[in-house]
CSV table of C-alpha atoms in Angstrom, one decimal:
chain,number,residue,atom,x,y,z
A,1,MET,CA,73.7,-29.0,-25.8
A,2,ALA,CA,75.4,-32.0,-26.2
A,3,LEU,CA,74.4,-34.3,-29.2
A,4,MET,CA,71.6,-36.9,-28.8
A,5,PRO,CA,69.1,-38.4,-31.3
A,6,ARG,CA,66.0,-36.2,-32.3
A,7,ARG,CA,63.8,-39.5,-32.3
A,8,ILE,CA,64.5,-43.1,-31.6
A,9,LYS,CA,62.4,-46.5,-31.5
A,10,HIS,CA,63.6,-47.9,-28.3
A,11,ARG,CA,64.6,-45.7,-25.1
A,12,LYS,CA,66.8,-48.4,-23.6
A,13,VAL,CA,69.1,-51.1,-25.4
A,14,GLN,CA,70.8,-54.0,-24.0
A,15,ARG,CA,74.8,-53.4,-23.7
A,16,GLY,CA,76.0,-56.1,-26.1
A,17,ARG,CA,79.7,-56.5,-27.0
A,18,ILE,CA,81.9,-54.5,-29.5
A,19,LYS,CA,83.5,-57.1,-31.5
A,20,GLY,CA,85.6,-56.9,-34.7
A,21,ASN,CA,87.1,-53.7,-36.3
A,22,ALA,CA,85.3,-50.9,-38.4
A,23,THR,CA,84.2,-51.8,-41.6
A,24,ARG,CA,82.6,-48.6,-42.4
A,25,GLY,CA,83.3,-45.2,-41.3
A,26,ASN,CA,87.3,-46.2,-41.4
A,27,LYS,CA,88.3,-43.8,-44.3
A,28,VAL,CA,89.4,-40.1,-44.2
A,29,VAL,CA,86.8,-38.8,-46.8
A,30,PHE,CA,86.3,-35.0,-45.9
A,31,GLY,CA,89.5,-33.6,-44.7
A,32,GLU,CA,93.1,-34.2,-45.2
A,33,TYR,CA,93.9,-35.6,-41.8
A,34,GLY,CA,91.6,-38.0,-39.6
A,35,LEU,CA,92.0,-38.9,-35.8
A,36,GLN,CA,91.3,-43.0,-36.0
A,37,SER,CA,90.2,-45.1,-33.0
A,38,LEU,CA,92.7,-47.9,-32.3
A,39,GLN,CA,90.3,-49.5,-29.4
A,40,ALA,CA,86.9,-50.4,-29.2
A,41,GLY,CA,84.5,-48.5,-26.8
A,42,TRP,CA,81.8,-45.8,-26.1
A,43,ILE,CA,82.4,-42.2,-26.4
A,44,LYS,CA,79.9,-39.8,-24.4
A,45,ALA,CA,78.0,-37.0,-26.3
A,46,GLN,CA,79.8,-34.6,-23.8
A,47,THR,CA,83.1,-36.0,-24.6
A,48,ILE,CA,82.5,-35.8,-28.4
A,49,GLU,CA,81.7,-32.0,-27.7
A,50,ALA,CA,84.5,-31.3,-25.7
A,51,GLY,CA,87.0,-32.8,-28.0
A,52,ARG,CA,85.2,-30.5,-30.9
A,53,ILE,CA,85.8,-27.6,-28.7
A,54,ALA,CA,89.4,-28.3,-27.9
A,55,ALA,CA,89.8,-28.7,-31.9
A,56,GLN,CA,87.9,-25.9,-33.0
A,57,GLN,CA,89.6,-23.4,-30.4
A,58,TYR,CA,93.1,-24.5,-31.8
A,59,ILE,CA,92.3,-24.2,-35.5
A,60,ARG,CA,90.1,-20.8,-35.1
A,61,GLY,CA,91.6,-18.3,-37.6
A,62,ASP,CA,93.8,-20.7,-39.5
A,63,GLY,CA,90.9,-21.3,-41.9
A,64,GLY,CA,90.9,-25.1,-41.3
A,65,LYS,CA,87.7,-27.3,-41.1
A,66,LEU,CA,86.9,-29.8,-38.4
A,67,TYR,CA,84.5,-32.6,-39.3
A,68,VAL,CA,82.9,-34.6,-36.5
A,69,ARG,CA,82.4,-38.2,-37.8
A,70,LEU,CA,80.7,-39.8,-34.9
A,71,PHE,CA,77.2,-39.2,-33.2
A,72,PRO,CA,75.7,-40.6,-30.4
A,73,HIS,CA,73.2,-43.0,-31.4
A,74,ARG,CA,72.9,-45.3,-28.6
A,75,SER,CA,71.6,-44.5,-24.9
A,76,ILE,CA,73.0,-45.9,-21.7
A,77,THR,CA,71.2,-46.6,-18.6
A,78,SER,CA,72.1,-46.4,-14.9
A,79,THR,CA,70.3,-46.9,-11.6
A,80,PRO,CA,70.5,-44.2,-9.1
A,81,LEU,CA,72.8,-44.5,-6.0
A,82,GLU,CA,71.5,-46.1,-2.8
A,83,THR,CA,68.8,-47.9,-4.8
A,84,ARG,CA,67.9,-51.6,-3.6
A,85,MET,CA,68.5,-54.3,-6.4
A,86,GLY,CA,65.5,-55.2,-8.6
A,87,LYS,CA,63.0,-52.9,-9.9
A,88,GLY,CA,63.8,-53.2,-13.3
A,89,LYS,CA,66.3,-51.3,-16.0
A,90,GLY,CA,67.6,-47.9,-15.2
A,91,GLU,CA,66.6,-44.7,-16.8
A,92,PRO,CA,68.6,-43.4,-19.7
A,93,GLU,CA,71.4,-41.6,-18.6
A,94,ALA,CA,73.8,-40.5,-21.6
A,95,TRP,CA,74.0,-40.9,-25.1
A,96,VAL,CA,77.0,-42.3,-26.6
A,97,ALA,CA,78.7,-43.3,-30.1
A,98,THR,CA,79.8,-47.1,-30.4
A,99,VAL,CA,83.3,-47.0,-31.7
A,100,LYS,CA,85.5,-50.0,-33.3
A,101,PRO,CA,89.3,-50.0,-34.1
A,102,GLY,CA,89.8,-48.2,-37.2
A,103,THR,CA,86.9,-45.9,-36.9
A,104,ILE,CA,87.5,-42.3,-38.1
A,105,LEU,CA,86.2,-39.9,-35.2
A,106,TYR,CA,87.2,-36.4,-36.3
A,107,GLU,CA,88.7,-34.8,-39.5
A,108,LEU,CA,90.6,-31.7,-40.4
A,109,GLY,CA,91.0,-29.8,-43.8
A,110,GLY,CA,92.8,-26.8,-44.8
A,111,VAL,CA,95.5,-27.1,-42.3
A,112,SER,CA,99.2,-28.3,-42.2
A,113,GLU,CA,100.3,-31.7,-41.1
A,114,GLN,CA,102.0,-30.1,-38.0
A,115,GLN,CA,98.8,-28.1,-37.1
A,116,ALA,CA,96.7,-30.9,-37.4
A,117,ARG,CA,99.2,-33.1,-35.0
A,118,VAL,CA,99.0,-30.7,-32.5
A,119,CYS,CA,95.1,-30.2,-32.9
A,120,PHE,CA,94.3,-33.8,-32.6
A,121,ALA,CA,96.9,-34.3,-29.7
A,122,ARG,CA,94.8,-31.6,-27.6
A,123,LEU,CA,91.7,-33.5,-28.8
A,124,ALA,CA,93.0,-36.9,-27.8
A,125,HIS,CA,93.3,-35.9,-24.4
A,126,LYS,CA,89.5,-35.9,-23.9
A,127,LEU,CA,88.9,-39.4,-25.3
A,128,PRO,CA,88.7,-42.5,-23.5
A,129,VAL,CA,90.2,-44.7,-26.5
A,130,LYS,CA,93.7,-44.7,-27.9
A,131,VAL,CA,94.0,-42.9,-31.4
A,132,ARG,CA,96.5,-41.9,-34.0
A,133,LEU,CA,96.4,-39.3,-36.8
A,134,VAL,CA,96.1,-40.8,-40.5
A,135,LYS,CA,96.4,-39.1,-43.6
A,136,GLN,CA,93.6,-39.4,-46.4
A,137,ARG,CA,94.4,-42.5,-48.6
A,138,PRO,CA,95.8,-41.8,-52.1
A,139,LYS,CA,93.4,-42.6,-54.5
A,140,LEU,CA,95.3,-45.4,-56.2
A,141,GLY,CA,93.0,-48.3,-57.0
A,142,SER,CA,90.1,-48.6,-55.2
B,1,MET,CA,108.9,-42.1,-64.4
B,2,ALA,CA,106.8,-45.2,-63.6
B,3,GLU,CA,107.6,-46.9,-60.3
B,4,LEU,CA,109.8,-50.1,-61.1
B,5,PHE,CA,108.3,-53.4,-59.3
B,6,GLN,CA,110.8,-56.3,-58.7
B,7,ALA,CA,108.3,-59.0,-59.0
B,8,GLU,CA,108.9,-62.7,-58.0
B,9,ALA,CA,106.6,-65.4,-59.2
B,10,ARG,CA,104.4,-66.9,-56.6
B,11,GLU,CA,103.6,-70.6,-56.7
B,12,LEU,CA,101.9,-71.1,-53.4
B,13,THR,CA,98.9,-69.6,-52.8
B,14,GLY,CA,96.1,-69.4,-50.2
B,15,SER,CA,95.9,-67.5,-46.8
B,16,ALA,CA,98.8,-69.4,-45.0
B,17,ASN,CA,101.3,-69.2,-47.9
B,18,THR,CA,100.3,-65.4,-48.4
B,19,ARG,CA,100.8,-64.7,-44.9
B,20,ARG,CA,104.2,-66.0,-44.5
B,21,LEU,CA,104.9,-63.9,-47.8
B,22,ARG,CA,103.9,-60.8,-45.8
B,23,ARG,CA,105.9,-61.6,-42.9
B,24,ALA,CA,108.8,-61.8,-45.0
B,25,GLY,CA,108.5,-58.4,-46.2
B,26,MET,CA,106.4,-59.4,-49.5
B,27,VAL,CA,103.0,-58.2,-50.8
B,28,PRO,CA,101.3,-60.6,-52.9
B,29,ALA,CA,100.0,-59.5,-56.0
B,30,ILE,CA,98.0,-60.8,-59.2
B,31,LEU,CA,98.5,-59.6,-62.8
B,32,TYR,CA,95.7,-60.0,-65.3
B,33,GLY,CA,94.1,-58.3,-68.6
B,34,GLN,CA,94.6,-58.3,-72.1
B,35,GLY,CA,93.2,-61.8,-72.6
B,36,LYS,CA,96.5,-63.4,-71.3
B,37,ASP,CA,97.1,-65.6,-68.6
B,38,VAL,CA,96.9,-64.5,-64.8
B,39,VAL,CA,100.0,-64.3,-63.0
B,40,HIS,CA,100.6,-64.7,-59.3
B,41,LEU,CA,103.4,-62.3,-58.1
B,42,SER,CA,104.9,-61.2,-55.0
B,43,ILE,CA,106.3,-57.5,-54.7
B,44,PRO,CA,108.7,-56.1,-52.2
B,45,GLU,CA,106.4,-54.1,-49.5
B,46,SER,CA,108.6,-50.9,-49.7
B,47,GLN,CA,108.0,-50.8,-53.3
B,48,VAL,CA,104.2,-51.0,-53.2
B,49,ASN,CA,104.4,-48.3,-50.3
B,50,SER,CA,106.5,-46.0,-52.5
B,51,ALA,CA,103.9,-46.3,-55.4
B,52,VAL,CA,101.2,-45.6,-53.0
B,53,ARG,CA,103.1,-42.6,-51.2
B,54,ASN,CA,103.9,-41.2,-54.7
B,55,ASN,CA,100.3,-41.7,-55.7
B,56,GLN,CA,101.9,-43.6,-59.0
B,57,PRO,CA,99.3,-46.4,-60.4
B,58,TYR,CA,101.1,-46.7,-63.7
B,59,ILE,CA,104.2,-49.5,-62.9
B,60,GLN,CA,106.8,-51.2,-64.7
B,61,LEU,CA,107.3,-55.0,-63.6
B,62,GLU,CA,110.7,-56.5,-63.7
B,63,GLY,CA,111.7,-59.9,-62.7
B,64,ALA,CA,109.1,-62.8,-63.3
B,65,SER,CA,107.3,-60.6,-65.5
B,66,THR,CA,108.5,-57.9,-67.7
B,67,GLU,CA,105.3,-55.8,-68.5
B,68,SER,CA,103.6,-52.6,-67.9
B,69,ALA,CA,100.7,-52.7,-65.5
B,70,GLN,CA,98.2,-50.2,-63.8
B,71,ILE,CA,97.3,-50.7,-60.1
B,72,GLN,CA,93.7,-51.8,-60.2
B,73,GLU,CA,92.9,-52.4,-56.6
B,74,LEU,CA,94.7,-52.5,-53.4
B,75,GLN,CA,93.5,-54.5,-50.4
B,76,TRP,CA,94.2,-52.6,-47.1
B,77,ASP,CA,94.3,-54.2,-43.4
B,78,ALA,CA,91.5,-53.3,-41.0
B,79,LEU,CA,93.3,-50.0,-39.8
B,80,GLY,CA,94.3,-49.0,-43.4
B,81,SER,CA,98.0,-48.9,-42.8
B,82,THR,CA,99.2,-51.8,-44.5
B,83,VAL,CA,98.5,-53.1,-48.3
B,84,LEU,CA,97.6,-56.7,-48.1
B,85,HIS,CA,97.3,-57.4,-51.6
B,86,VAL,CA,97.8,-55.8,-55.0
B,87,ASP,CA,95.6,-56.2,-58.4
B,88,LEU,CA,97.5,-55.1,-61.1
B,89,THR,CA,96.1,-55.2,-64.9
B,90,ARG,CA,98.1,-55.2,-68.0
B,91,MET,CA,98.5,-52.1,-70.0
B,92,ASP,CA,100.2,-50.9,-73.2
B,93,ALA,CA,103.7,-49.4,-72.3
B,94,ASN,CA,102.9,-46.6,-75.1
B,95,ALA,CA,99.6,-45.7,-73.8
B,96,MET,CA,98.5,-42.0,-73.5
B,97,ILE,CA,96.4,-40.8,-70.4
B,98,GLU,CA,94.9,-37.7,-69.3
B,99,VAL,CA,96.3,-36.1,-66.1
B,100,ASP,CA,96.0,-32.7,-64.4
B,101,LEU,CA,99.3,-31.0,-64.2
B,102,THR,CA,100.2,-28.2,-61.8
B,103,ILE,CA,101.6,-25.0,-63.1
B,104,SER,CA,104.3,-23.8,-61.0
B,105,LEU,CA,106.2,-20.3,-61.4
B,106,THR,CA,110.2,-19.7,-61.4
B,107,GLY,CA,112.3,-16.6,-61.4
B,108,ASP,CA,111.4,-13.0,-60.7
B,109,ALA,CA,109.1,-10.9,-62.4
B,110,GLY,CA,109.5,-7.0,-62.8
B,111,ALA,CA,106.3,-6.3,-61.0
B,112,SER,CA,103.5,-7.8,-58.9
B,113,ILE,CA,102.1,-11.1,-60.5
B,114,ASN,CA,98.5,-12.8,-60.5
B,115,GLN,CA,98.7,-16.4,-61.3
B,116,VAL,CA,95.4,-17.1,-62.9
B,117,ILE,CA,95.2,-21.0,-63.1
B,118,ARG,CA,97.2,-23.6,-61.5
B,119,THR,CA,96.4,-26.7,-63.1
B,120,THR,CA,95.7,-27.8,-66.6
B,121,THR,CA,94.9,-31.2,-68.3
B,122,ALA,CA,97.1,-32.5,-70.5
B,123,VAL,CA,97.8,-35.9,-72.5
B,124,VAL,CA,101.0,-37.8,-71.3
B,125,PRO,CA,102.8,-41.0,-71.4
B,126,ALA,CA,101.3,-43.3,-68.7
B,127,MET,CA,104.5,-44.6,-68.0
B,128,ASN,CA,106.2,-41.1,-67.8
B,129,ILE,CA,104.0,-38.5,-66.0
B,130,PRO,CA,105.7,-35.3,-65.4
B,131,ASN,CA,105.8,-33.7,-62.1
B,132,GLY,CA,104.1,-30.4,-63.6
B,133,LEU,CA,104.7,-27.6,-65.8
B,134,VAL,CA,107.0,-24.7,-65.1
B,135,ALA,CA,106.4,-21.3,-66.4
B,136,ASP,CA,109.3,-18.8,-66.6
B,137,ILE,CA,108.2,-15.2,-65.4
B,138,SER,CA,111.6,-13.6,-65.1
B,139,SER,CA,111.1,-12.1,-68.4
B,140,LEU,CA,107.8,-10.5,-67.6
B,141,ASN,CA,107.4,-6.7,-67.3
B,142,ASP,CA,104.6,-4.7,-66.1
B,143,GLY,CA,101.5,-5.5,-68.4
B,144,ASP,CA,102.8,-8.8,-69.9
B,145,SER,CA,101.1,-12.0,-69.6
B,146,ILE,CA,102.1,-15.6,-70.0
B,147,SER,CA,99.4,-18.1,-71.8
B,148,LEU,CA,99.7,-21.9,-71.9
B,149,GLY,CA,101.0,-21.9,-75.4
B,150,ASP,CA,104.3,-20.1,-74.2
B,151,ILE,CA,104.8,-22.8,-71.4
B,152,GLU,CA,107.6,-25.2,-72.5
B,153,LEU,CA,106.3,-28.8,-72.7
B,154,PRO,CA,108.1,-31.9,-71.6
B,155,GLU,CA,108.5,-34.6,-74.4
B,156,LYS,CA,105.2,-36.4,-75.6
B,157,VAL,CA,103.0,-34.0,-73.7
B,158,SER,CA,100.1,-32.4,-75.3
B,159,LEU,CA,97.8,-29.9,-73.5
B,160,LEU,CA,93.8,-30.3,-73.9
B,161,SER,CA,93.2,-26.5,-72.9
B,162,ASP,CA,93.6,-23.7,-75.3
B,163,PRO,CA,96.7,-22.6,-75.7
B,164,SER,CA,95.7,-19.0,-75.7
B,165,THR,CA,94.5,-19.5,-72.0
B,166,VAL,CA,96.3,-17.0,-69.9
B,167,VAL,CA,98.3,-18.5,-66.9
B,168,VAL,CA,99.9,-15.4,-65.4
B,169,THR,CA,99.7,-11.6,-65.8
B,170,CYS,CA,102.3,-9.0,-64.4
B,171,GLY,CA,101.4,-5.6,-62.9
B,172,ALA,CA,97.7,-6.3,-63.4
B,173,VAL,CA,95.7,-4.8,-60.5
B,174,ALA,CA,91.8,-4.7,-60.3
B,175,ALA,CA,90.3,-1.9,-62.1
B,176,PRO,CA,89.2,1.0,-59.7
B,177,GLU,CA,85.5,2.0,-59.8
B,178,THR,CA,84.6,4.4,-62.6
B,179,PRO,CA,84.0,7.9,-61.6
B,180,ALA,CA,80.1,7.6,-62.8
B,181,GLU,CA,79.6,4.7,-60.3
B,182,GLU,CA,81.3,6.7,-57.7
B,183,ALA,CA,79.0,9.9,-58.3
B,184,THR,CA,75.8,7.3,-58.2
B,185,VAL,CA,76.9,6.2,-54.8
B,186,ALA,CA,77.4,9.4,-53.6
B,187,ASP,CA,74.2,10.7,-54.9
B,188,ASP,CA,72.5,7.7,-53.2
B,189,ALA,CA,74.0,8.4,-49.8
B,190,GLY,CA,73.3,11.9,-50.1
B,191,SER,CA,69.3,11.2,-50.7
B,192,ASN,CA,69.5,8.7,-47.9
B,193,GLU,CA,70.9,11.3,-45.4
B,194,THR,CA,68.2,13.9,-46.5
B,195,GLU,CA,65.7,11.4,-46.0
B,196,GLU,CA,66.7,10.4,-42.6
B,197,SER,CA,67.1,13.8,-41.6
B,198,GLY,CA,63.6,14.6,-42.7
B,199,GLY,CA,62.3,11.7,-40.9
B,200,ASP,CA,64.1,12.8,-37.7
B,201,GLU,CA,62.4,16.1,-37.8
């Protein structure tokens, strides 16, 4: 079962706009390597899960650990096909995570850089945004 | 060794001027501390990147300012790929700091070896942090060991840990179970079998 919130305050939310860069969740903190988004967008819960499985299958047996840094907090709605206009907002259809440029999507620890590159390349094929590999920033200053 | 920064004095401040500086391959920086005047500097981007890559917070300035300094804060761009600004605090050139040094082994021992500890805390000169400590295991034979006190230390480096702490042992293998324990285990297994067989009947 794909990820979704256990309890929410409002079932339907307005679309809004994704503006600016990520100011939170933009550092690699758990592993040594991270997959950073370079675009803004919505990533569906099924996509997050597909990416997790693709990465997990690659690092299985190598002792590496995968961290999923995003969660689908937001619902998206759609009206059914062949429905006349009006009659209010559609029903929630999927859950998505909002991603901004700079957001770290996944992290890997306990693997070599080469392994991390291959693993993230397999994972990146599943994602609807451009991504790149980043390393953990050295703890120099703040 | 501490990283060397070729600093230039920066008289024009403000966002437009610093943006021009960055376009020219320099990183704006500021130097403060020890009750002295604040100095605006610019440093070549390659040297800042080198310090970041080598994880070297202690630097030696040359050019507009010839002081020892520590990187206090780095400002990064939104994607975390470029350093936008560097905060430097003045520090004493002879300051001593505590760091964790890795212990690496060199040479071939006469038997199998077991490295017990891989890092140790040491007091080192801030401007001359060694890459690590090296323990020579070529003279080790079966049953020998090397402790922290046996490792040759670089100049002005002192250890905080107990010198008698064992770093490497040679030929030591895990002790097998004592015959008494084995007997107990065998007895337990035997009694279990008896009970099970009794239950089946």
